[in-house]
Backbone as XML, in Angstrom:
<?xml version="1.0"?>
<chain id="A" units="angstrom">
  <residue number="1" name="UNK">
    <atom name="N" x="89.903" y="95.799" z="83.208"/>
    <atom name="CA" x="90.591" y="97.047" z="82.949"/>
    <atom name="C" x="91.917" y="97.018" z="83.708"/>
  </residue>
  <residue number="2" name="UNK">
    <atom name="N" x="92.805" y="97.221" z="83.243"/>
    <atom name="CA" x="94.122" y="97.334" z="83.159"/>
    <atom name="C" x="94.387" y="98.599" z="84.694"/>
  </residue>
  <residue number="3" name="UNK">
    <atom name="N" x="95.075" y="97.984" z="85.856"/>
    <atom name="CA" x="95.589" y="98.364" z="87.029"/>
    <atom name="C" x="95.844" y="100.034" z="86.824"/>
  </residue>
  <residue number="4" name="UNK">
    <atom name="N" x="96.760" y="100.445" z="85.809"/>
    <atom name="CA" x="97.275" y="101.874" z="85.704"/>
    <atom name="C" x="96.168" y="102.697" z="85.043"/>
  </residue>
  <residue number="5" name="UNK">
    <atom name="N" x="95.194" y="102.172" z="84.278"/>
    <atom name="CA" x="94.530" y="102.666" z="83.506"/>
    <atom name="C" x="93.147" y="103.659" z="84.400"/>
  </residue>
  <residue number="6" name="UNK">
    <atom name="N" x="92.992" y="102.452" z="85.480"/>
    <atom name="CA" x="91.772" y="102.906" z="86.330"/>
    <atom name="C" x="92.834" y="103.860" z="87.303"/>
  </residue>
  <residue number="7" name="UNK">
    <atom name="N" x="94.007" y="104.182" z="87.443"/>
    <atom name="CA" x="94.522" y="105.081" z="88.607"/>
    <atom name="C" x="94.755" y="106.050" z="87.671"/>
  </residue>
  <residue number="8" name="UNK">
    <atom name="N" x="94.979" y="106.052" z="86.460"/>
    <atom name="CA" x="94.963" y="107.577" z="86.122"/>
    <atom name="C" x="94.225" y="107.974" z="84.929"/>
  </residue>
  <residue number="9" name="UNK">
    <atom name="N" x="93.330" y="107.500" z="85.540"/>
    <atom name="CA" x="91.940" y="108.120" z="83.958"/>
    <atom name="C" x="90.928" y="108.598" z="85.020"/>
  </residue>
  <residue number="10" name="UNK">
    <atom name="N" x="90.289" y="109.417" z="84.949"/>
    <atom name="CA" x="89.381" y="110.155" z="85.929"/>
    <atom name="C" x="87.869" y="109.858" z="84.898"/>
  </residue>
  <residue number="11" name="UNK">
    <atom name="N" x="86.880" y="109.584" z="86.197"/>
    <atom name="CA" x="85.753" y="109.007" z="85.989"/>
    <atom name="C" x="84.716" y="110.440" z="85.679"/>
  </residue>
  <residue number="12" name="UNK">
    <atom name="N" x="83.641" y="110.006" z="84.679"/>
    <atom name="CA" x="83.116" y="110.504" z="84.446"/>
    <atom name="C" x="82.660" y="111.102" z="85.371"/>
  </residue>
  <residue number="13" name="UNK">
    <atom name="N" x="81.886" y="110.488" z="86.176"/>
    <atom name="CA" x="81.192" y="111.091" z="87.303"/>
    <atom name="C" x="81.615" y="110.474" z="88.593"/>
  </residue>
  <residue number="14" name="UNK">
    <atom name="N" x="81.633" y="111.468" z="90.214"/>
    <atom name="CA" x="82.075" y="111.574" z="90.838"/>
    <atom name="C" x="81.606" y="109.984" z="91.938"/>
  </residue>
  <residue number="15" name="UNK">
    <atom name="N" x="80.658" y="109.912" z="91.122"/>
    <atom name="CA" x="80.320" y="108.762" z="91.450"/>
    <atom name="C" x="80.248" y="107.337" z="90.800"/>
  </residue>
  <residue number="16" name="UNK">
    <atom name="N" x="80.845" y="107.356" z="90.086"/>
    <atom name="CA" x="81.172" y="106.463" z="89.277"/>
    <atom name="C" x="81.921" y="104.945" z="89.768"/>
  </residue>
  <residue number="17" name="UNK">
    <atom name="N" x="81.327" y="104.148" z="89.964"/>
    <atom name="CA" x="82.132" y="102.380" z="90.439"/>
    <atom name="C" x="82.604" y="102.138" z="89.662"/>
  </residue>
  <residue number="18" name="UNK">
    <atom name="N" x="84.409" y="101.877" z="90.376"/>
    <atom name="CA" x="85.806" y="101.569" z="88.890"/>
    <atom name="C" x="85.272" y="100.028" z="88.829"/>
  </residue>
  <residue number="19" name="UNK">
    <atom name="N" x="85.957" y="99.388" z="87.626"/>
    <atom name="CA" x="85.918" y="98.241" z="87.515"/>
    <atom name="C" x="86.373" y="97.319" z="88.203"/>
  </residue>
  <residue number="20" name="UNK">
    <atom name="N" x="86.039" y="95.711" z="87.738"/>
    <atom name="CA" x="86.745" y="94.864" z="88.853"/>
    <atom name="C" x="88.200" y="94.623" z="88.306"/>
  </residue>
  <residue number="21" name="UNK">
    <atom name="N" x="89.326" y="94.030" z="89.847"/>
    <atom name="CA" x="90.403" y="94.462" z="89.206"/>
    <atom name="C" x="91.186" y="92.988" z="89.119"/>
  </residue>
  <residue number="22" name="UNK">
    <atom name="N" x="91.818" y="92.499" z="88.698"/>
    <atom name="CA" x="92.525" y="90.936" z="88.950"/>
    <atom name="C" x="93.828" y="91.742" z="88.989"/>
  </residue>
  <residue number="23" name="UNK">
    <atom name="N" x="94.385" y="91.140" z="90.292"/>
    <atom name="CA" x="95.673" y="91.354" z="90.958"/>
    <atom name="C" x="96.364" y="90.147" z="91.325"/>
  </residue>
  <residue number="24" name="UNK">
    <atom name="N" x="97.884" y="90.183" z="91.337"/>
    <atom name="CA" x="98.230" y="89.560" z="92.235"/>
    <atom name="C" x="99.649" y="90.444" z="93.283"/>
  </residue>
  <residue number="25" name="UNK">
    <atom name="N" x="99.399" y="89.723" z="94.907"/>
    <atom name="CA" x="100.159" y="89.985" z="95.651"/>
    <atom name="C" x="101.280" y="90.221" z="95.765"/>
  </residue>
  <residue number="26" name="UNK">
    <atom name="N" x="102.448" y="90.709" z="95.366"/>
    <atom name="CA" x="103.689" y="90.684" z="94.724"/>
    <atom name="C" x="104.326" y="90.739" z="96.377"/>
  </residue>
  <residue number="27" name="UNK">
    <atom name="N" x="103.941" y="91.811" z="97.690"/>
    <atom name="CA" x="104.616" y="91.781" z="98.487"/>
    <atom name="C" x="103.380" y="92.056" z="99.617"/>
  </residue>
  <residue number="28" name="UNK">
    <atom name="N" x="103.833" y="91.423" z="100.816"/>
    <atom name="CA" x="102.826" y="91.841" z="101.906"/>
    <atom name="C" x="103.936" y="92.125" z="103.116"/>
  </residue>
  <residue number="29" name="UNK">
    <atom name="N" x="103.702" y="93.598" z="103.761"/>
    <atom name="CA" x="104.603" y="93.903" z="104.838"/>
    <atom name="C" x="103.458" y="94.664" z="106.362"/>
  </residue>
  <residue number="30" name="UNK">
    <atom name="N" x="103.621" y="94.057" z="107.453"/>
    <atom name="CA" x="103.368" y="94.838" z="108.207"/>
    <atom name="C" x="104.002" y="96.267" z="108.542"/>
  </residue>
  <residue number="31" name="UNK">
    <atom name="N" x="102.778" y="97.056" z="109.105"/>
    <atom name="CA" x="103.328" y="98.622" z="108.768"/>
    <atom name="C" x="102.611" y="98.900" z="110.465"/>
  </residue>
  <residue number="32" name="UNK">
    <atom name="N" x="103.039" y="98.580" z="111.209"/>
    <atom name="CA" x="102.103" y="99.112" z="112.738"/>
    <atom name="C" x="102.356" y="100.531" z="112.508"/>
  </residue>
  <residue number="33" name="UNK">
    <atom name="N" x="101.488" y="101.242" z="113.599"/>
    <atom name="CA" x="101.215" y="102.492" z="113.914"/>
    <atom name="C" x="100.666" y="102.610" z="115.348"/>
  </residue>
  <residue number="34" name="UNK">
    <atom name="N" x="100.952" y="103.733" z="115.491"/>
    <atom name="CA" x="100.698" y="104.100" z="117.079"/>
    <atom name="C" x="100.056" y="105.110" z="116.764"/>
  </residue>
  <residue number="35" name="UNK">
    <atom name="N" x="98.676" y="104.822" z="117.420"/>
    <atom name="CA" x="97.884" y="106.084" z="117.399"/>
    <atom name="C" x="97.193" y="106.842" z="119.004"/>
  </residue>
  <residue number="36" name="UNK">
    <atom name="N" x="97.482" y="106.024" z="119.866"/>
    <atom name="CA" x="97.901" y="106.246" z="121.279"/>
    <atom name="C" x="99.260" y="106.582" z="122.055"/>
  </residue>
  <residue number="37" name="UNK">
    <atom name="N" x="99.575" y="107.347" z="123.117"/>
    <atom name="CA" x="100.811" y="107.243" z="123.451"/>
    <atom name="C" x="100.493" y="107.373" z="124.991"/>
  </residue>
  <residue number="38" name="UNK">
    <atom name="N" x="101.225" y="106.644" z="125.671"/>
    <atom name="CA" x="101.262" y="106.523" z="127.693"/>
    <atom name="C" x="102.517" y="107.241" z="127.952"/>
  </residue>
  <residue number="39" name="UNK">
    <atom name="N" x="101.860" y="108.639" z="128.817"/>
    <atom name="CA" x="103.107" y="109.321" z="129.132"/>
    <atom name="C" x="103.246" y="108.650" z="130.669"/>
  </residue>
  <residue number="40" name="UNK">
    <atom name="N" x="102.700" y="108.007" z="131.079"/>
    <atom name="CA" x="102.562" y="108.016" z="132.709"/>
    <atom name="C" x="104.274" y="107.847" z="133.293"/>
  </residue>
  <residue number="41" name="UNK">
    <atom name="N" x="104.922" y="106.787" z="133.612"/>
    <atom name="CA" x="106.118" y="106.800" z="133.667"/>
    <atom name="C" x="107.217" y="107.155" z="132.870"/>
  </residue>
  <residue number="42" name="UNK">
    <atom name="N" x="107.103" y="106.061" z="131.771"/>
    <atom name="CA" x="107.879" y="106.539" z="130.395"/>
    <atom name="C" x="107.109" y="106.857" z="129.414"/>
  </residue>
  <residue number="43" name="UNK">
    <atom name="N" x="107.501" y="106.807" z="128.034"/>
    <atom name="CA" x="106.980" y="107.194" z="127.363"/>
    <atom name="C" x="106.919" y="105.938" z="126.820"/>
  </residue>
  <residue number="44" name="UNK">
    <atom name="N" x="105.088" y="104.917" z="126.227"/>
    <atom name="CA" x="105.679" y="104.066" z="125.752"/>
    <atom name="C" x="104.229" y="104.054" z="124.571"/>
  </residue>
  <residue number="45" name="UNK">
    <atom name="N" x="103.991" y="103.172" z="124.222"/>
    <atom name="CA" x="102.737" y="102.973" z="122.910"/>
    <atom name="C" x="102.059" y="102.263" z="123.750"/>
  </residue>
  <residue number="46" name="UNK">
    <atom name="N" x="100.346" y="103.003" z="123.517"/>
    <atom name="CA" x="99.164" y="102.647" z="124.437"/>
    <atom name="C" x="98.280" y="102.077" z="123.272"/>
  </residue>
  <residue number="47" name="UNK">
    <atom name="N" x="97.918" y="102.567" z="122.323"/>
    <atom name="CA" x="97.497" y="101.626" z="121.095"/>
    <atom name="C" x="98.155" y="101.324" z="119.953"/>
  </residue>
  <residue number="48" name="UNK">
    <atom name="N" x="98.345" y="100.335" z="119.253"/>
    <atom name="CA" x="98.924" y="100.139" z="118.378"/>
    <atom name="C" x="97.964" y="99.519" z="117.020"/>
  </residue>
  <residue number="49" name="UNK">
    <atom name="N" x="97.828" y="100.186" z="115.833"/>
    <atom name="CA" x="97.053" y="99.450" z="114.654"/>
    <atom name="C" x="98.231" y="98.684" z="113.862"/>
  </residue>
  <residue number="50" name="UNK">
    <atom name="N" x="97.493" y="97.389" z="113.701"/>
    <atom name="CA" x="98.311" y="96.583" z="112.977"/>
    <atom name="C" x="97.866" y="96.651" z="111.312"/>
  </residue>
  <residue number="51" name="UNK">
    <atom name="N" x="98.551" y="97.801" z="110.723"/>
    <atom name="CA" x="98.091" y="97.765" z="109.636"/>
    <atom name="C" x="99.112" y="96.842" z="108.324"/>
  </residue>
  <residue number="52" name="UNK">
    <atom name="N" x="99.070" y="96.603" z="107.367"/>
    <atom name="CA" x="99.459" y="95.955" z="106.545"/>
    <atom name="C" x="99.949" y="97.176" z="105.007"/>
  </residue>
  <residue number="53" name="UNK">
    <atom name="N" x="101.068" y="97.318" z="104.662"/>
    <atom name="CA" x="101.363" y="97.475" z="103.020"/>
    <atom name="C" x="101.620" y="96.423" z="102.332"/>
  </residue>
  <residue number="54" name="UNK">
    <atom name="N" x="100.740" y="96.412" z="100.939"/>
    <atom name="CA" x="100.605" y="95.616" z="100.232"/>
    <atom name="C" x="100.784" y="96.248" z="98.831"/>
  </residue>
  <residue number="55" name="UNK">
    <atom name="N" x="102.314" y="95.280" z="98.275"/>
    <atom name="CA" x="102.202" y="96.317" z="96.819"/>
    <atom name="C" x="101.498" y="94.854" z="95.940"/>
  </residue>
  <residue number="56" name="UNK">
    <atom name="N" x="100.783" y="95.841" z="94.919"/>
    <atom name="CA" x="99.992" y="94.855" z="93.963"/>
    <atom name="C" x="100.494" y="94.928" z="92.653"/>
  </residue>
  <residue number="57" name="UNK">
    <atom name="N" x="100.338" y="94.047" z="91.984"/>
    <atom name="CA" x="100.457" y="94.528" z="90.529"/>
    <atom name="C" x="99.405" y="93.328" z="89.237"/>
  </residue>
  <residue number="58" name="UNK">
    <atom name="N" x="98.829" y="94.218" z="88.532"/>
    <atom name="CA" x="98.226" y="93.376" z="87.383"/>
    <atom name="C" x="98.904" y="92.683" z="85.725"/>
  </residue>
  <residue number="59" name="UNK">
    <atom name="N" x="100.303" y="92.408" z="86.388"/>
    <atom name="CA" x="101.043" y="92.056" z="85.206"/>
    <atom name="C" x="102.076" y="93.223" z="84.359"/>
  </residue>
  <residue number="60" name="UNK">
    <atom name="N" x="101.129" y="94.502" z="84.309"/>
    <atom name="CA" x="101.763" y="95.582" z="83.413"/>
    <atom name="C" x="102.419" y="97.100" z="84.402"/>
  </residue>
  <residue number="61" name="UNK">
    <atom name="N" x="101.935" y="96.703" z="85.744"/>
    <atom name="CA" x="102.558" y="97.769" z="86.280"/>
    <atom name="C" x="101.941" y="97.658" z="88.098"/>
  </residue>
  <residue number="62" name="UNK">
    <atom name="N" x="102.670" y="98.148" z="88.955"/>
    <atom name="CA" x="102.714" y="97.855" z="90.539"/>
    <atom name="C" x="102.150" y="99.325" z="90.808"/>
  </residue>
  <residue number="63" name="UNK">
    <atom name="N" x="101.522" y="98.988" z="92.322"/>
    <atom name="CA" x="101.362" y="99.824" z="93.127"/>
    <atom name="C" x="101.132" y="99.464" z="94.801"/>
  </residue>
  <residue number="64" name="UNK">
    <atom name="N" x="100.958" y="100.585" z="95.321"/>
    <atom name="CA" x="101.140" y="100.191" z="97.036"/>
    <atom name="C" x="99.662" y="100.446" z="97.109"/>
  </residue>
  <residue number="65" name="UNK">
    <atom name="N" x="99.434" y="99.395" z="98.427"/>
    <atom name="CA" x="98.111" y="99.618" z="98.786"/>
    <atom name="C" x="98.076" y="99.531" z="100.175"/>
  </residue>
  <residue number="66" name="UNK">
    <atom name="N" x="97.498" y="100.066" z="101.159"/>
    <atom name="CA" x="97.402" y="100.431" z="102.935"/>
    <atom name="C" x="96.199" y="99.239" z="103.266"/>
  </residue>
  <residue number="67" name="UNK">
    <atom name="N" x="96.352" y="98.434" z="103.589"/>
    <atom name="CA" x="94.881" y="97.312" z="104.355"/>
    <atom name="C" x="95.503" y="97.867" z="105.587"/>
  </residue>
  <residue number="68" name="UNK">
    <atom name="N" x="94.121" y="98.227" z="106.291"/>
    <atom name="CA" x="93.774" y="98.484" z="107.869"/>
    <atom name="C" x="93.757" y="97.680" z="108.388"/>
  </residue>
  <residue number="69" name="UNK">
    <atom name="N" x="94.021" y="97.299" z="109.924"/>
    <atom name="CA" x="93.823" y="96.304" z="110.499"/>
    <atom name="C" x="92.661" y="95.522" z="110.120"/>
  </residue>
  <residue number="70" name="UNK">
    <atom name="N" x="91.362" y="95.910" z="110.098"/>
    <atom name="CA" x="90.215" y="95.222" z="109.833"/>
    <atom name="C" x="89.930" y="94.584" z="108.683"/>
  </residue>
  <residue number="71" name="UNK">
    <atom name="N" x="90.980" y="94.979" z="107.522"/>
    <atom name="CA" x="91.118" y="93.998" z="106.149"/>
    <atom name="C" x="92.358" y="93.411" z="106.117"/>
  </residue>
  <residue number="72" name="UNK">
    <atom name="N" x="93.524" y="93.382" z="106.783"/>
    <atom name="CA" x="95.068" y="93.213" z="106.444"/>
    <atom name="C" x="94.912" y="91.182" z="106.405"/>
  </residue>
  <residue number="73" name="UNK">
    <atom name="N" x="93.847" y="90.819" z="106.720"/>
    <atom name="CA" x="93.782" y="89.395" z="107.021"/>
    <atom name="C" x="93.430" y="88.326" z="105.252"/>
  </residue>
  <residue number="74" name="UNK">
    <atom name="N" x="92.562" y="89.366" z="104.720"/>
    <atom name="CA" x="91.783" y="89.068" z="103.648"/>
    <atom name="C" x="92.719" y="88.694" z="102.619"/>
  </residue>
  <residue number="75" name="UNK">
    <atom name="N" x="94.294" y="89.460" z="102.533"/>
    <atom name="CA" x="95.184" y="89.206" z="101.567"/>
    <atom name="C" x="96.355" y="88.518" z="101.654"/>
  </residue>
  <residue number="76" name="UNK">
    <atom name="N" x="97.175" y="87.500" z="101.133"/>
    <atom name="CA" x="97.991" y="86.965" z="101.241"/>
    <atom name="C" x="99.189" y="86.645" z="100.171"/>
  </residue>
  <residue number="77" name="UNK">
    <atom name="N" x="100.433" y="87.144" z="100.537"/>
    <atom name="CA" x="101.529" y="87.320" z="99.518"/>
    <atom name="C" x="101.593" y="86.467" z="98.671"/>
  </residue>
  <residue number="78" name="UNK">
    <atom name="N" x="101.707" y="86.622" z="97.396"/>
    <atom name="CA" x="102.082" y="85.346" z="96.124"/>
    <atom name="C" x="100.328" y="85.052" z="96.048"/>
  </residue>
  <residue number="79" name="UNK">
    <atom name="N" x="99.472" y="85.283" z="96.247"/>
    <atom name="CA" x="97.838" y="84.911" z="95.656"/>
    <atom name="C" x="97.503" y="85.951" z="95.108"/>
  </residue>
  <residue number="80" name="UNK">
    <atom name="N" x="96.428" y="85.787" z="93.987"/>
    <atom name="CA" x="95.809" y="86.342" z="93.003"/>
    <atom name="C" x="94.547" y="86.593" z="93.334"/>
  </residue>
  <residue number="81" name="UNK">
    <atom name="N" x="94.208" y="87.667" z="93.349"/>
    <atom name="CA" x="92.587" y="88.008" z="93.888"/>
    <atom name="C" x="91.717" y="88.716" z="92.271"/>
  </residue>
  <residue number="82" name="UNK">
    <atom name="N" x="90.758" y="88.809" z="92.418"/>
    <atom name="CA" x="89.670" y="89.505" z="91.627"/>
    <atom name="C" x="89.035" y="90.570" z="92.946"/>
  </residue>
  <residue number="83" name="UNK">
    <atom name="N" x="89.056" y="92.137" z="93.084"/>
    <atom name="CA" x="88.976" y="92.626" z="93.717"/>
    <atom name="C" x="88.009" y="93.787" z="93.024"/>
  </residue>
  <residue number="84" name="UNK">
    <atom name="N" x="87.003" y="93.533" z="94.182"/>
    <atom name="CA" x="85.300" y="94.847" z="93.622"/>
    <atom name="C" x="85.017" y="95.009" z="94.779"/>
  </residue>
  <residue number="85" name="UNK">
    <atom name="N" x="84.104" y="96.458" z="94.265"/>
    <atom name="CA" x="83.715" y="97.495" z="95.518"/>
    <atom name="C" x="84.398" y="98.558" z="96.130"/>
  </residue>
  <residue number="86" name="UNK">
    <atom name="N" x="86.079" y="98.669" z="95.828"/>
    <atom name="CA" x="86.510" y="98.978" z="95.955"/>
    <atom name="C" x="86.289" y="100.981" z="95.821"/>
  </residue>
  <residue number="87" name="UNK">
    <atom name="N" x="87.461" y="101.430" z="95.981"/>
    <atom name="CA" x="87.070" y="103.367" z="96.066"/>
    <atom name="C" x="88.259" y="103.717" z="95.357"/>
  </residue>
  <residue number="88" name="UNK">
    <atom name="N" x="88.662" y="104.682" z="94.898"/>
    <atom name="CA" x="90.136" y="105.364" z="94.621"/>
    <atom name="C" x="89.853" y="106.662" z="95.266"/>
  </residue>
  <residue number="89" name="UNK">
    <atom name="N" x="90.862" y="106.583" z="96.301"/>
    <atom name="CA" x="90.874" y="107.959" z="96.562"/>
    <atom name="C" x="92.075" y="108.863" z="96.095"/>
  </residue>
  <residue number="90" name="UNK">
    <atom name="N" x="91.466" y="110.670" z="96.387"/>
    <atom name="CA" x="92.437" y="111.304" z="95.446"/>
    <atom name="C" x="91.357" y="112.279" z="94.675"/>
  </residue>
  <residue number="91" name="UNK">
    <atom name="N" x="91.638" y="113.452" z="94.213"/>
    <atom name="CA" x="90.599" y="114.153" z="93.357"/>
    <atom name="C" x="91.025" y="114.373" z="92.153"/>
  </residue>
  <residue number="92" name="UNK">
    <atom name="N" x="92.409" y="113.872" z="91.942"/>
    <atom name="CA" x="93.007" y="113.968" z="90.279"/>
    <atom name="C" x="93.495" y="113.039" z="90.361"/>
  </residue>
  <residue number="93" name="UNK">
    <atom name="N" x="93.590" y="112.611" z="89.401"/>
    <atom name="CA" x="94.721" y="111.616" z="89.028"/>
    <atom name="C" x="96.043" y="111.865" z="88.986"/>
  </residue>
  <residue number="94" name="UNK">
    <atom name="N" x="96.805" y="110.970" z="89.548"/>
    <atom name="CA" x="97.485" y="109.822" z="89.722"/>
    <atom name="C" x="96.101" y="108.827" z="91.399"/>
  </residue>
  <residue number="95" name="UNK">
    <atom name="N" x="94.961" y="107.955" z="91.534"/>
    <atom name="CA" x="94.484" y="108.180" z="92.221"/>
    <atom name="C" x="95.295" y="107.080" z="93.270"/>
  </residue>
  <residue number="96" name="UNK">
    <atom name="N" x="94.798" y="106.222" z="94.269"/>
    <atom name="CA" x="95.015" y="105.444" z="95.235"/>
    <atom name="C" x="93.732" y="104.333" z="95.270"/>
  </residue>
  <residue number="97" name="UNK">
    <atom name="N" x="94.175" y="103.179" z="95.881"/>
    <atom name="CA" x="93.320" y="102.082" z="95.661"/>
    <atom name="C" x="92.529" y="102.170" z="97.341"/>
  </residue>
  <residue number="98" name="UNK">
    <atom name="N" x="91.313" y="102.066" z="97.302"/>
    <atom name="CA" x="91.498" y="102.587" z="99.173"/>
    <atom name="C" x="90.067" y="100.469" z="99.177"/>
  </residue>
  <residue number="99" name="UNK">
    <atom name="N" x="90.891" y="100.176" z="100.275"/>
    <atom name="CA" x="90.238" y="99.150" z="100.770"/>
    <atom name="C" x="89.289" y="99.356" z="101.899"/>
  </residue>
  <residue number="100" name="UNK">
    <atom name="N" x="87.908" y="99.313" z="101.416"/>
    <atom name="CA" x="86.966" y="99.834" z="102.762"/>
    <atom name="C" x="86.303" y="97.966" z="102.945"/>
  </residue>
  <residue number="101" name="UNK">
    <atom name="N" x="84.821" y="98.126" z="103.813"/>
    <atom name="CA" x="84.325" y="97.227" z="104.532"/>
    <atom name="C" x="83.515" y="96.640" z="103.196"/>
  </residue>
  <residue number="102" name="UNK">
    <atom name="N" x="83.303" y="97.643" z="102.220"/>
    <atom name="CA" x="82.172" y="97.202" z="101.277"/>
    <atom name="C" x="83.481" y="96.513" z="99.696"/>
  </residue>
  <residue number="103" name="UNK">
    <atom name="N" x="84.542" y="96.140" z="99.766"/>
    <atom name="CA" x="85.485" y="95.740" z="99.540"/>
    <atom name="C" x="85.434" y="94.283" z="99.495"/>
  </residue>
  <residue number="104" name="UNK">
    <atom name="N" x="85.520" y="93.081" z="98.069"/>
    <atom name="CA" x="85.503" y="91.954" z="98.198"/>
    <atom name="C" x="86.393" y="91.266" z="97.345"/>
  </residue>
  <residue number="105" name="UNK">
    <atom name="N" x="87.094" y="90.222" z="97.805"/>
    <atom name="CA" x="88.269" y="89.482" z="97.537"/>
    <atom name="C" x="87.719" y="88.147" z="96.997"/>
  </residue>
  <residue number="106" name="UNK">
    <atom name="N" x="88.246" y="88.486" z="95.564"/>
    <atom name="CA" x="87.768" y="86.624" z="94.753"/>
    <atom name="C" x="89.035" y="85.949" z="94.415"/>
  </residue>
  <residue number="107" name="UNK">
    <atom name="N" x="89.349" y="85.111" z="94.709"/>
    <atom name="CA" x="90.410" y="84.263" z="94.252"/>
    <atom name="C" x="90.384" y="84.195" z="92.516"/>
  </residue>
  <residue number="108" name="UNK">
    <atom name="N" x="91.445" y="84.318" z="92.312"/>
    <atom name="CA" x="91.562" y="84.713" z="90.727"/>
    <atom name="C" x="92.683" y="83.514" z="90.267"/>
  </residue>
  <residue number="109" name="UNK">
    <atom name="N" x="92.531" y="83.611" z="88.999"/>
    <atom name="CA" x="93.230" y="82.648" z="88.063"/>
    <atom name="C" x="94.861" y="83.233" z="88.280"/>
  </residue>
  <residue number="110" name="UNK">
    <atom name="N" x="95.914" y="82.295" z="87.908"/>
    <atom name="CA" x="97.273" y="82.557" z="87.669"/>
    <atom name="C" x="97.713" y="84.106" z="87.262"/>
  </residue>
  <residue number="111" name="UNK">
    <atom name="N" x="98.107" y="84.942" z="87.567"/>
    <atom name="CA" x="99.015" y="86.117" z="87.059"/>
    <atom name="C" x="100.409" y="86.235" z="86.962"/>
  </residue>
  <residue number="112" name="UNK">
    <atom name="N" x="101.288" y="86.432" z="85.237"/>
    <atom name="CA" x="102.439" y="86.286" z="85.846"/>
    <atom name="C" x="102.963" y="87.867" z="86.037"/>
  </residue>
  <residue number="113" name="UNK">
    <atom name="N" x="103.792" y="87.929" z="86.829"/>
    <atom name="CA" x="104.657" y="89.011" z="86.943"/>
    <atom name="C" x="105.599" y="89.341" z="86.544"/>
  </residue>
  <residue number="114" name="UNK">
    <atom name="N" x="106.100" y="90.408" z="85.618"/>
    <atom name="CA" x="107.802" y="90.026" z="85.188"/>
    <atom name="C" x="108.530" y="90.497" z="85.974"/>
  </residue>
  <residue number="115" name="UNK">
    <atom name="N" x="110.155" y="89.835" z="85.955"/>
    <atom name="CA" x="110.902" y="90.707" z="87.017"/>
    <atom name="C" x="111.164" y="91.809" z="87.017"/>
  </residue>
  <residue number="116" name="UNK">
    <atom name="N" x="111.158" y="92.288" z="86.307"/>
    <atom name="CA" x="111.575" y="93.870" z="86.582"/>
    <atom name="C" x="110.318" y="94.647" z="87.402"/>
  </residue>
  <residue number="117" name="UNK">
    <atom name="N" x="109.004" y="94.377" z="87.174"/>
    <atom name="CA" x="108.071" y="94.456" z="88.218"/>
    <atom name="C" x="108.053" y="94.161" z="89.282"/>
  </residue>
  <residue number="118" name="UNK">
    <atom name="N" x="108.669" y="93.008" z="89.862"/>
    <atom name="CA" x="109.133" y="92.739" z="91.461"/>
    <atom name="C" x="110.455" y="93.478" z="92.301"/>
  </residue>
  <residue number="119" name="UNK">
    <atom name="N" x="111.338" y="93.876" z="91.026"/>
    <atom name="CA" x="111.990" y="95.065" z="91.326"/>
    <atom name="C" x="111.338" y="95.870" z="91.565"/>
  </residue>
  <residue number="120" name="UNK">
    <atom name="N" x="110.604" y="96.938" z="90.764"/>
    <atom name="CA" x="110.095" y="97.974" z="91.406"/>
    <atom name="C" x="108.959" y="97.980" z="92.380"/>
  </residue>
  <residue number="121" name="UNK">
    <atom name="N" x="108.575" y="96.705" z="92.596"/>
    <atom name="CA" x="107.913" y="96.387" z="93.777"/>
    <atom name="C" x="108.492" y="96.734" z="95.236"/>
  </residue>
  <residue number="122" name="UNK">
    <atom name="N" x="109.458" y="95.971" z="94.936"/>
    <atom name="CA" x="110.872" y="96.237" z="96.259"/>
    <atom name="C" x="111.335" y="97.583" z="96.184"/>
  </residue>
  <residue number="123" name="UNK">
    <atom name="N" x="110.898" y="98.293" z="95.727"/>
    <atom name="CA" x="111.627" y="99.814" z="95.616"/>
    <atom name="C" x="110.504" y="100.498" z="95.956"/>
  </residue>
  <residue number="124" name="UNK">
    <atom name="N" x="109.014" y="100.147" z="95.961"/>
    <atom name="CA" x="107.655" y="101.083" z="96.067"/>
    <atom name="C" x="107.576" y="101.100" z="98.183"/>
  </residue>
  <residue number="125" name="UNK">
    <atom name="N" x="108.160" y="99.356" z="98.366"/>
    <atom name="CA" x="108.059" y="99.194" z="99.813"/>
    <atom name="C" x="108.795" y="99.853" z="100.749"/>
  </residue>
  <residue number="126" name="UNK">
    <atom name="N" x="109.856" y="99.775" z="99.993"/>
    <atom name="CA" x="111.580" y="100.450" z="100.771"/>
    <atom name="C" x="111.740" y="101.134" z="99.699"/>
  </residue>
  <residue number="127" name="UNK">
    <atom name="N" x="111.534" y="102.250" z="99.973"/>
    <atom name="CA" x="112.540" y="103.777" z="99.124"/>
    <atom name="C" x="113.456" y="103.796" z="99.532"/>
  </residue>
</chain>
């Protein structure tokens, strides 16, 4: 099933498992965050999550996706995955691709991308 199709068609039921998805990596950017802060002397960052944005696309259309530190390892720019288990979060559509623990990465066959898709790839990362 087609990338745009499963983000904006709403599932029968609330529980419903979307299909599996074949992607490929178009861009991978670290995105840290500070979710700690040390006031003691200065002000400086006491924890930091190394999270990852990742825009994807299945040939016919891109989107951004957030890997948490605890998945940002699993994906790698320019490779093609087959991706199940996955969640969309969101309660209407337009939804979001959400990468949890129960989340699994298959190496997938060739995908091409056209350019004008890697354009708006570069435009989903940097507005």
């Amino acid at each position: 099933m087609a990338l745009k199709k499963v983000l904006t068609t709403r599932m029968e039921t609330p529980y419903a498992k979307p299909p599996p998805l074949h992607i490929h990596v178009v861009k991978l950017e670290e995105n840290p965050k500070v979710v700690a802060w040390d006031f003691e002397e200065t002000v400086k960052a006491a924890t930091i999550k190394k999270n990852k944005l990742a825009i994807v696309s299945d040939g016919n259309s891109v989107t951004k996706v957030t890997l948490y530190e605890g998945f940002a390892s699993n994906l790698e720019e320019g490779r093609n995955y087959v991706i199940r288990g996955y969640t969309l979060r969101g309660e209407s559509p337009p939804y979001y691709l959400n990468i949890e623990k129960g989340t699994m990465f298959f190496r997938g066959s060739n995908l091409n991308v056209p350019q004008n898709l890697l354009e708006e790839a570069e435009a989903l990362l940097h507005p």
